[in-house]
Amino acid sequence: RPYQLDALDLFKKTEHQDVTKFQLPCRTGKTFIMACIIKRFKQKEPSIVFVNRISLAKQHIQEFRKHHLNVGFIGDGETCDPSDKDVVICVDASVDKLDVKQKWAYKILDEAHHYENAKCKRTKAIKALSCQRTLMFSATYKDPYNVDFKYFIEDACREGWVTDYRFHIAYFDYGTREDGVVTLVNKYYKSWSPMLVCFNTVNNAREFKKKLDKSINASIYTAKTSEKTRGTIIGCLKSNT
């Protein structure tokens, strides 16, 4: 795709930078760009990609193998010897399993907005690893101005690369916003499902669920939701039940 070629050109033009930041919307092929960089600009040392969850690591492994890259994985109790790998995918919670003496070609941070807090212990551990270049990829940076490459969602939609976005904008001129959203969900859940409704607190989510019609199958998904329950919820979403 043209914008992916532009991203690779930008990578070459910023070869003297220690850190290069890329901003692209979800589902525009950030992992594809990473794979192209690792393969086309291969170095003597292996590269490492940090992700914040196992499911994302599996997506990266699958994509990288399409490019015939030798992929290793560290996380979820697994480890590997990076010496014979082109790239290692590491779940950030397992950063302490890495050899601090290991030198990396490219240190790539996916969902890089999670690592913008320089005071975070995990961010410090990742930053301390030796590499030739650090590449950061995200759709949403806290500082939108300090970015080397930008590809906007408006461009992705207009150019036809992202075609399944749907927006429902509702204006409420009476009552509370919560009650207004409850009314919308109760009225349109059959045509809008599956839906994701986000809240800033777990209590607000629970109160919202109580107000929904009993015919609506709804679940609350939080950071403390067990892996088993998450699997059940995702299964229901996929089967539209």
mmCIF file of C-alpha atoms in Angstrom:
data_model
loop_
_atom_site.group_PDB
_atom_site.id
_atom_site.type_symbol
_atom_site.label_atom_id
_atom_site.label_comp_id
_atom_site.label_asym_id
_atom_site.label_seq_id
_atom_site.Cartn_x
_atom_site.Cartn_y
_atom_site.Cartn_z
ATOM 1 C CA ARG A 1 0.000 0.000 0.000
ATOM 2 C CA PRO A 2 1.279 3.527 -0.755
ATOM 3 C CA TYR A 3 1.311 4.714 2.857
ATOM 4 C CA GLN A 4 3.232 1.602 3.944
ATOM 5 C CA LEU A 5 5.865 2.377 1.318
ATOM 6 C CA ASP A 6 5.957 5.935 2.667
ATOM 7 C CA ALA A 7 6.554 4.543 6.164
ATOM 8 C CA LEU A 8 9.488 2.453 4.893
ATOM 9 C CA ASP A 9 10.935 5.517 3.152
ATOM 10 C CA LEU A 10 10.621 7.458 6.389
ATOM 11 C CA PHE A 11 12.415 4.651 8.210
ATOM 12 C CA LYS A 12 15.354 4.980 5.802
ATOM 13 C CA LYS A 13 15.419 8.781 6.027
ATOM 14 C CA THR A 14 15.569 8.681 9.840
ATOM 15 C CA GLU A 15 18.379 6.101 10.013
ATOM 16 C CA HIS A 16 20.501 8.427 12.146
ATOM 17 C CA GLN A 17 17.769 8.850 14.768
ATOM 18 C CA ASP A 18 17.858 6.723 17.899
ATOM 19 C CA VAL A 19 14.050 6.712 18.130
ATOM 20 C CA THR A 20 11.502 6.858 15.298
ATOM 21 C CA LYS A 21 7.777 7.147 15.993
ATOM 22 C CA PHE A 22 5.037 5.924 13.651
ATOM 23 C CA GLN A 23 1.343 6.709 14.084
ATOM 24 C CA LEU A 24 -1.211 4.718 12.061
ATOM 25 C CA PRO A 25 -4.842 3.737 12.777
ATOM 26 C CA CYS A 26 -5.811 0.261 13.873
ATOM 27 C CA ARG A 27 -6.020 -2.336 11.087
ATOM 28 C CA THR A 28 -3.797 -0.445 8.651
ATOM 29 C CA GLY A 29 -0.926 -2.946 8.756
ATOM 30 C CA LYS A 30 1.512 -1.724 11.398
ATOM 31 C CA THR A 31 2.726 -5.296 11.958
ATOM 32 C CA PHE A 32 3.262 -5.669 8.202
ATOM 33 C CA ILE A 33 5.484 -2.569 8.240
ATOM 34 C CA MET A 34 7.484 -3.984 11.158
ATOM 35 C CA ALA A 35 8.014 -7.262 9.285
ATOM 36 C CA CYS A 36 9.164 -5.407 6.156
ATOM 37 C CA ILE A 37 11.682 -3.365 8.157
ATOM 38 C CA ILE A 38 13.101 -6.442 9.898
ATOM 39 C CA LYS A 39 13.396 -8.390 6.629
ATOM 40 C CA ARG A 40 14.456 -5.676 4.166
ATOM 41 C CA PHE A 41 16.896 -3.962 6.515
ATOM 42 C CA LYS A 42 18.182 -7.059 8.283
ATOM 43 C CA GLN A 43 21.078 -6.609 10.693
ATOM 44 C CA LYS A 44 23.552 -8.994 12.281
ATOM 45 C CA GLU A 45 21.713 -8.929 15.610
ATOM 46 C CA PRO A 46 18.095 -10.094 16.049
ATOM 47 C CA SER A 47 15.263 -7.620 16.580
ATOM 48 C CA ILE A 48 12.791 -7.614 19.445
ATOM 49 C CA VAL A 49 9.148 -6.552 19.482
ATOM 50 C CA PHE A 50 7.369 -5.710 22.726
ATOM 51 C CA VAL A 51 3.611 -6.176 23.062
ATOM 52 C CA ASN A 52 1.346 -5.752 26.069
ATOM 53 C CA ARG A 53 -0.685 -8.969 25.782
ATOM 54 C CA ILE A 54 -0.355 -12.559 24.634
ATOM 55 C CA SER A 55 -3.135 -12.376 22.025
ATOM 56 C CA LEU A 56 -1.282 -9.544 20.272
ATOM 57 C CA ALA A 57 1.954 -11.548 20.401
ATOM 58 C CA LYS A 58 0.242 -14.419 18.571
ATOM 59 C CA GLN A 59 -0.914 -12.034 15.826
ATOM 60 C CA HIS A 60 2.647 -10.790 15.355
ATOM 61 C CA ILE A 61 4.075 -14.303 15.214
ATOM 62 C CA GLN A 62 1.549 -15.279 12.557
ATOM 63 C CA GLU A 63 2.274 -12.194 10.423
ATOM 64 C CA PHE A 64 6.064 -12.448 10.750
ATOM 65 C CA ARG A 65 6.051 -16.096 9.701
ATOM 66 C CA LYS A 66 4.247 -15.086 6.501
ATOM 67 C CA HIS A 67 7.414 -13.128 5.725
ATOM 68 C CA HIS A 68 9.524 -16.248 6.378
ATOM 69 C CA LEU A 69 11.127 -14.747 9.461
ATOM 70 C CA ASN A 70 12.512 -17.021 12.173
ATOM 71 C CA VAL A 71 10.434 -15.965 15.176
ATOM 72 C CA GLY A 72 10.984 -16.564 18.881
ATOM 73 C CA PHE A 73 8.571 -15.900 21.744
ATOM 74 C CA ILE A 74 9.093 -14.864 25.362
ATOM 75 C CA GLY A 75 6.080 -14.729 27.658
ATOM 76 C CA ASP A 76 3.399 -16.837 29.306
ATOM 77 C CA GLY A 77 6.096 -19.048 30.841
ATOM 78 C CA GLU A 78 7.934 -19.543 27.542
ATOM 79 C CA THR A 79 11.412 -18.365 26.636
ATOM 80 C CA CYS A 80 13.837 -18.771 23.731
ATOM 81 C CA ASP A 81 17.430 -18.359 22.616
ATOM 82 C CA PRO A 82 17.500 -15.226 20.404
ATOM 83 C CA SER A 83 20.870 -16.043 18.840
ATOM 84 C CA ASP A 84 19.350 -17.959 15.917
ATOM 85 C CA LYS A 85 16.218 -15.808 15.522
ATOM 86 C CA ASP A 86 15.426 -12.959 13.158
ATOM 87 C CA VAL A 87 13.009 -11.478 15.670
ATOM 88 C CA VAL A 88 11.759 -12.196 19.183
ATOM 89 C CA ILE A 89 8.248 -11.269 20.316
ATOM 90 C CA CYS A 90 8.232 -10.448 24.025
ATOM 91 C CA VAL A 91 5.209 -9.789 26.217
ATOM 92 C CA ASP A 92 6.302 -6.748 28.216
ATOM 93 C CA ALA A 93 5.525 -8.422 31.557
ATOM 94 C CA SER A 94 8.397 -10.836 30.773
ATOM 95 C CA VAL A 95 11.016 -8.168 30.111
ATOM 96 C CA ASP A 96 12.880 -9.377 33.209
ATOM 97 C CA LYS A 97 13.454 -12.736 31.460
ATOM 98 C CA LEU A 98 15.716 -11.074 28.880
ATOM 99 C CA ASP A 99 19.516 -11.093 29.066
ATOM 100 C CA VAL A 100 20.511 -7.458 29.625
ATOM 101 C CA LYS A 101 23.790 -8.135 27.788
ATOM 102 C CA GLN A 102 21.953 -9.129 24.601
ATOM 103 C CA LYS A 103 22.292 -6.575 21.808
ATOM 104 C CA TRP A 104 19.336 -6.027 19.488
ATOM 105 C CA ALA A 105 19.099 -4.562 16.006
ATOM 106 C CA TYR A 106 15.648 -2.952 16.280
ATOM 107 C CA LYS A 107 13.731 -2.590 19.506
ATOM 108 C CA ILE A 108 10.121 -2.203 18.392
ATOM 109 C CA LEU A 109 7.345 -1.095 20.738
ATOM 110 C CA ASP A 110 3.823 -1.919 19.590
ATOM 111 C CA GLU A 111 0.954 -0.021 21.253
ATOM 112 C CA ALA A 112 3.782 2.339 22.159
ATOM 113 C CA HIS A 113 1.534 4.779 24.038
ATOM 114 C CA HIS A 114 1.700 2.286 26.913
ATOM 115 C CA TYR A 115 5.415 3.050 27.258
ATOM 116 C CA GLU A 116 5.329 6.850 27.226
ATOM 117 C CA ASN A 117 5.522 7.085 31.025
ATOM 118 C CA ALA A 118 9.268 7.272 31.571
ATOM 119 C CA LYS A 119 8.835 6.676 35.320
ATOM 120 C CA CYS A 120 7.202 3.270 34.834
ATOM 121 C CA LYS A 121 9.436 0.401 36.016
ATOM 122 C CA ARG A 122 8.603 -1.739 32.975
ATOM 123 C CA THR A 123 9.307 1.134 30.576
ATOM 124 C CA LYS A 124 12.668 1.721 32.231
ATOM 125 C CA ALA A 125 13.574 -1.966 31.853
ATOM 126 C CA ILE A 126 12.686 -1.932 28.152
ATOM 127 C CA LYS A 127 14.547 1.322 27.551
ATOM 128 C CA ALA A 128 17.683 -0.073 29.227
ATOM 129 C CA LEU A 129 18.071 -2.815 26.592
ATOM 130 C CA SER A 130 20.832 -2.138 24.070
ATOM 131 C CA CYS A 131 19.797 -1.682 20.419
ATOM 132 C CA GLN A 132 20.728 0.123 17.223
ATOM 133 C CA ARG A 133 17.335 1.819 16.847
ATOM 134 C CA THR A 134 14.057 2.063 18.723
ATOM 135 C CA LEU A 135 10.864 2.062 16.637
ATOM 136 C CA MET A 136 7.549 3.031 18.211
ATOM 137 C CA PHE A 137 4.153 2.208 16.684
ATOM 138 C CA SER A 138 0.765 3.384 17.938
ATOM 139 C CA ALA A 139 -2.581 4.739 16.833
ATOM 140 C CA THR A 140 -2.831 7.120 19.796
ATOM 141 C CA TYR A 141 0.115 8.963 21.325
ATOM 142 C CA LYS A 142 -0.335 11.271 24.283
ATOM 143 C CA ASP A 143 1.920 13.766 22.518
ATOM 144 C CA PRO A 144 0.584 13.902 18.928
ATOM 145 C CA TYR A 145 3.143 16.479 17.809
ATOM 146 C CA ASN A 146 6.342 14.547 18.514
ATOM 147 C CA VAL A 147 5.734 11.906 15.801
ATOM 148 C CA ASP A 148 7.866 11.203 12.723
ATOM 149 C CA PHE A 149 5.286 9.456 10.510
ATOM 150 C CA LYS A 150 1.512 10.027 10.577
ATOM 151 C CA TYR A 151 -1.243 8.321 8.637
ATOM 152 C CA PHE A 152 -4.672 9.518 9.725
ATOM 153 C CA ILE A 153 -7.893 7.519 10.058
ATOM 154 C CA GLU A 154 -9.605 10.043 7.774
ATOM 155 C CA ASP A 155 -7.116 9.211 5.011
ATOM 156 C CA ALA A 156 -7.458 5.456 5.594
ATOM 157 C CA CYS A 157 -11.255 5.675 5.252
ATOM 158 C CA ARG A 158 -11.193 8.052 2.288
ATOM 159 C CA GLU A 159 -8.656 5.929 0.408
ATOM 160 C CA GLY A 160 -10.641 2.769 1.071
ATOM 161 C CA TRP A 161 -8.131 0.863 3.208
ATOM 162 C CA VAL A 162 -10.434 0.917 6.232
ATOM 163 C CA THR A 163 -14.054 0.360 5.237
ATOM 164 C CA ASP A 164 -15.859 -1.156 8.223
ATOM 165 C CA TYR A 165 -15.926 1.795 10.621
ATOM 166 C CA ARG A 166 -19.402 2.850 11.727
ATOM 167 C CA PHE A 167 -20.138 5.874 13.866
ATOM 168 C CA HIS A 168 -23.355 6.574 15.764
ATOM 169 C CA ILE A 169 -23.489 10.109 17.148
ATOM 170 C CA ALA A 170 -26.323 10.865 19.554
ATOM 171 C CA TYR A 171 -27.224 14.240 21.069
ATOM 172 C CA PHE A 172 -29.098 14.331 24.368
ATOM 173 C CA ASP A 173 -30.977 17.501 25.233
ATOM 174 C CA TYR A 174 -32.737 16.210 28.357
ATOM 175 C CA GLY A 175 -32.150 13.700 31.171
ATOM 176 C CA THR A 176 -28.754 12.157 31.863
ATOM 177 C CA ARG A 177 -26.375 10.869 29.226
ATOM 178 C CA GLU A 178 -26.377 7.452 30.872
ATOM 179 C CA ASP A 179 -30.162 7.149 30.623
ATOM 180 C CA GLY A 180 -29.975 8.348 27.031
ATOM 181 C CA VAL A 181 -27.453 5.648 26.123
ATOM 182 C CA VAL A 182 -29.545 3.028 27.940
ATOM 183 C CA THR A 183 -32.550 4.052 25.834
ATOM 184 C CA LEU A 184 -30.529 3.792 22.616
ATOM 185 C CA VAL A 185 -29.114 0.384 23.488
ATOM 186 C CA ASN A 186 -32.495 -0.988 24.540
ATOM 187 C CA LYS A 187 -34.055 0.259 21.322
ATOM 188 C CA TYR A 188 -31.390 -0.700 18.773
ATOM 189 C CA TYR A 189 -29.460 -3.599 20.289
ATOM 190 C CA LYS A 190 -30.693 -6.090 17.675
ATOM 191 C CA SER A 191 -29.367 -4.073 14.733
ATOM 192 C CA TRP A 192 -26.292 -2.653 16.475
ATOM 193 C CA SER A 193 -24.998 -5.779 18.227
ATOM 194 C CA PRO A 194 -22.362 -6.649 19.125
ATOM 195 C CA MET A 195 -21.694 -3.361 20.904
ATOM 196 C CA LEU A 196 -18.893 -2.086 23.125
ATOM 197 C CA VAL A 197 -19.910 0.531 25.701
ATOM 198 C CA CYS A 198 -17.019 2.027 27.693
ATOM 199 C CA PHE A 199 -17.085 3.601 31.154
ATOM 200 C CA ASN A 200 -14.498 5.354 33.270
ATOM 201 C CA THR A 201 -15.335 3.294 36.375
ATOM 202 C CA VAL A 202 -16.424 -0.292 36.984
ATOM 203 C CA ASN A 203 -19.294 0.898 39.203
ATOM 204 C CA ASN A 204 -20.731 2.978 36.362
ATOM 205 C CA ALA A 205 -20.587 -0.056 34.100
ATOM 206 C CA ARG A 206 -22.421 -2.205 36.642
ATOM 207 C CA GLU A 207 -25.131 0.400 37.166
ATOM 208 C CA PHE A 208 -25.561 0.716 33.401
ATOM 209 C CA LYS A 209 -25.980 -3.035 33.009
ATOM 210 C CA LYS A 210 -28.712 -3.083 35.678
ATOM 211 C CA LYS A 211 -30.762 -0.607 33.628
ATOM 212 C CA LEU A 212 -30.677 -2.639 30.406
ATOM 213 C CA ASP A 213 -33.640 -4.745 29.323
ATOM 214 C CA LYS A 214 -33.483 -8.315 30.628
ATOM 215 C CA SER A 215 -33.596 -9.583 27.048
ATOM 216 C CA ILE A 216 -30.158 -8.077 26.388
ATOM 217 C CA ASN A 217 -27.209 -10.394 27.017
ATOM 218 C CA ALA A 218 -24.557 -8.077 28.477
ATOM 219 C CA SER A 219 -21.279 -8.694 30.294
ATOM 220 C CA ILE A 220 -18.831 -6.489 32.165
ATOM 221 C CA TYR A 221 -15.199 -6.777 31.062
ATOM 222 C CA THR A 222 -12.523 -5.229 33.309
ATOM 223 C CA ALA A 223 -8.826 -5.610 33.999
ATOM 224 C CA LYS A 224 -9.710 -8.095 36.764
ATOM 225 C CA THR A 225 -11.928 -10.287 34.584
ATOM 226 C CA SER A 226 -10.584 -13.858 34.635
ATOM 227 C CA GLU A 227 -9.130 -15.430 31.495
ATOM 228 C CA LYS A 228 -11.939 -18.000 31.469
ATOM 229 C CA THR A 229 -14.647 -15.333 31.648
ATOM 230 C CA ARG A 230 -12.882 -13.255 28.978
ATOM 231 C CA GLY A 231 -12.894 -16.287 26.696
ATOM 232 C CA THR A 232 -16.618 -16.779 27.289
ATOM 233 C CA ILE A 233 -17.357 -13.127 26.536
ATOM 234 C CA ILE A 234 -15.268 -13.129 23.357
ATOM 235 C CA GLY A 235 -16.961 -16.361 22.251
ATOM 236 C CA CYS A 236 -20.387 -14.770 22.693
ATOM 237 C CA LEU A 237 -19.287 -11.710 20.716
ATOM 238 C CA LYS A 238 -18.006 -13.832 17.849
ATOM 239 C CA SER A 239 -21.195 -15.890 17.741
ATOM 240 C CA ASN A 240 -23.307 -12.731 18.155
ATOM 241 C CA THR A 241 -25.158 -14.205 21.126
#
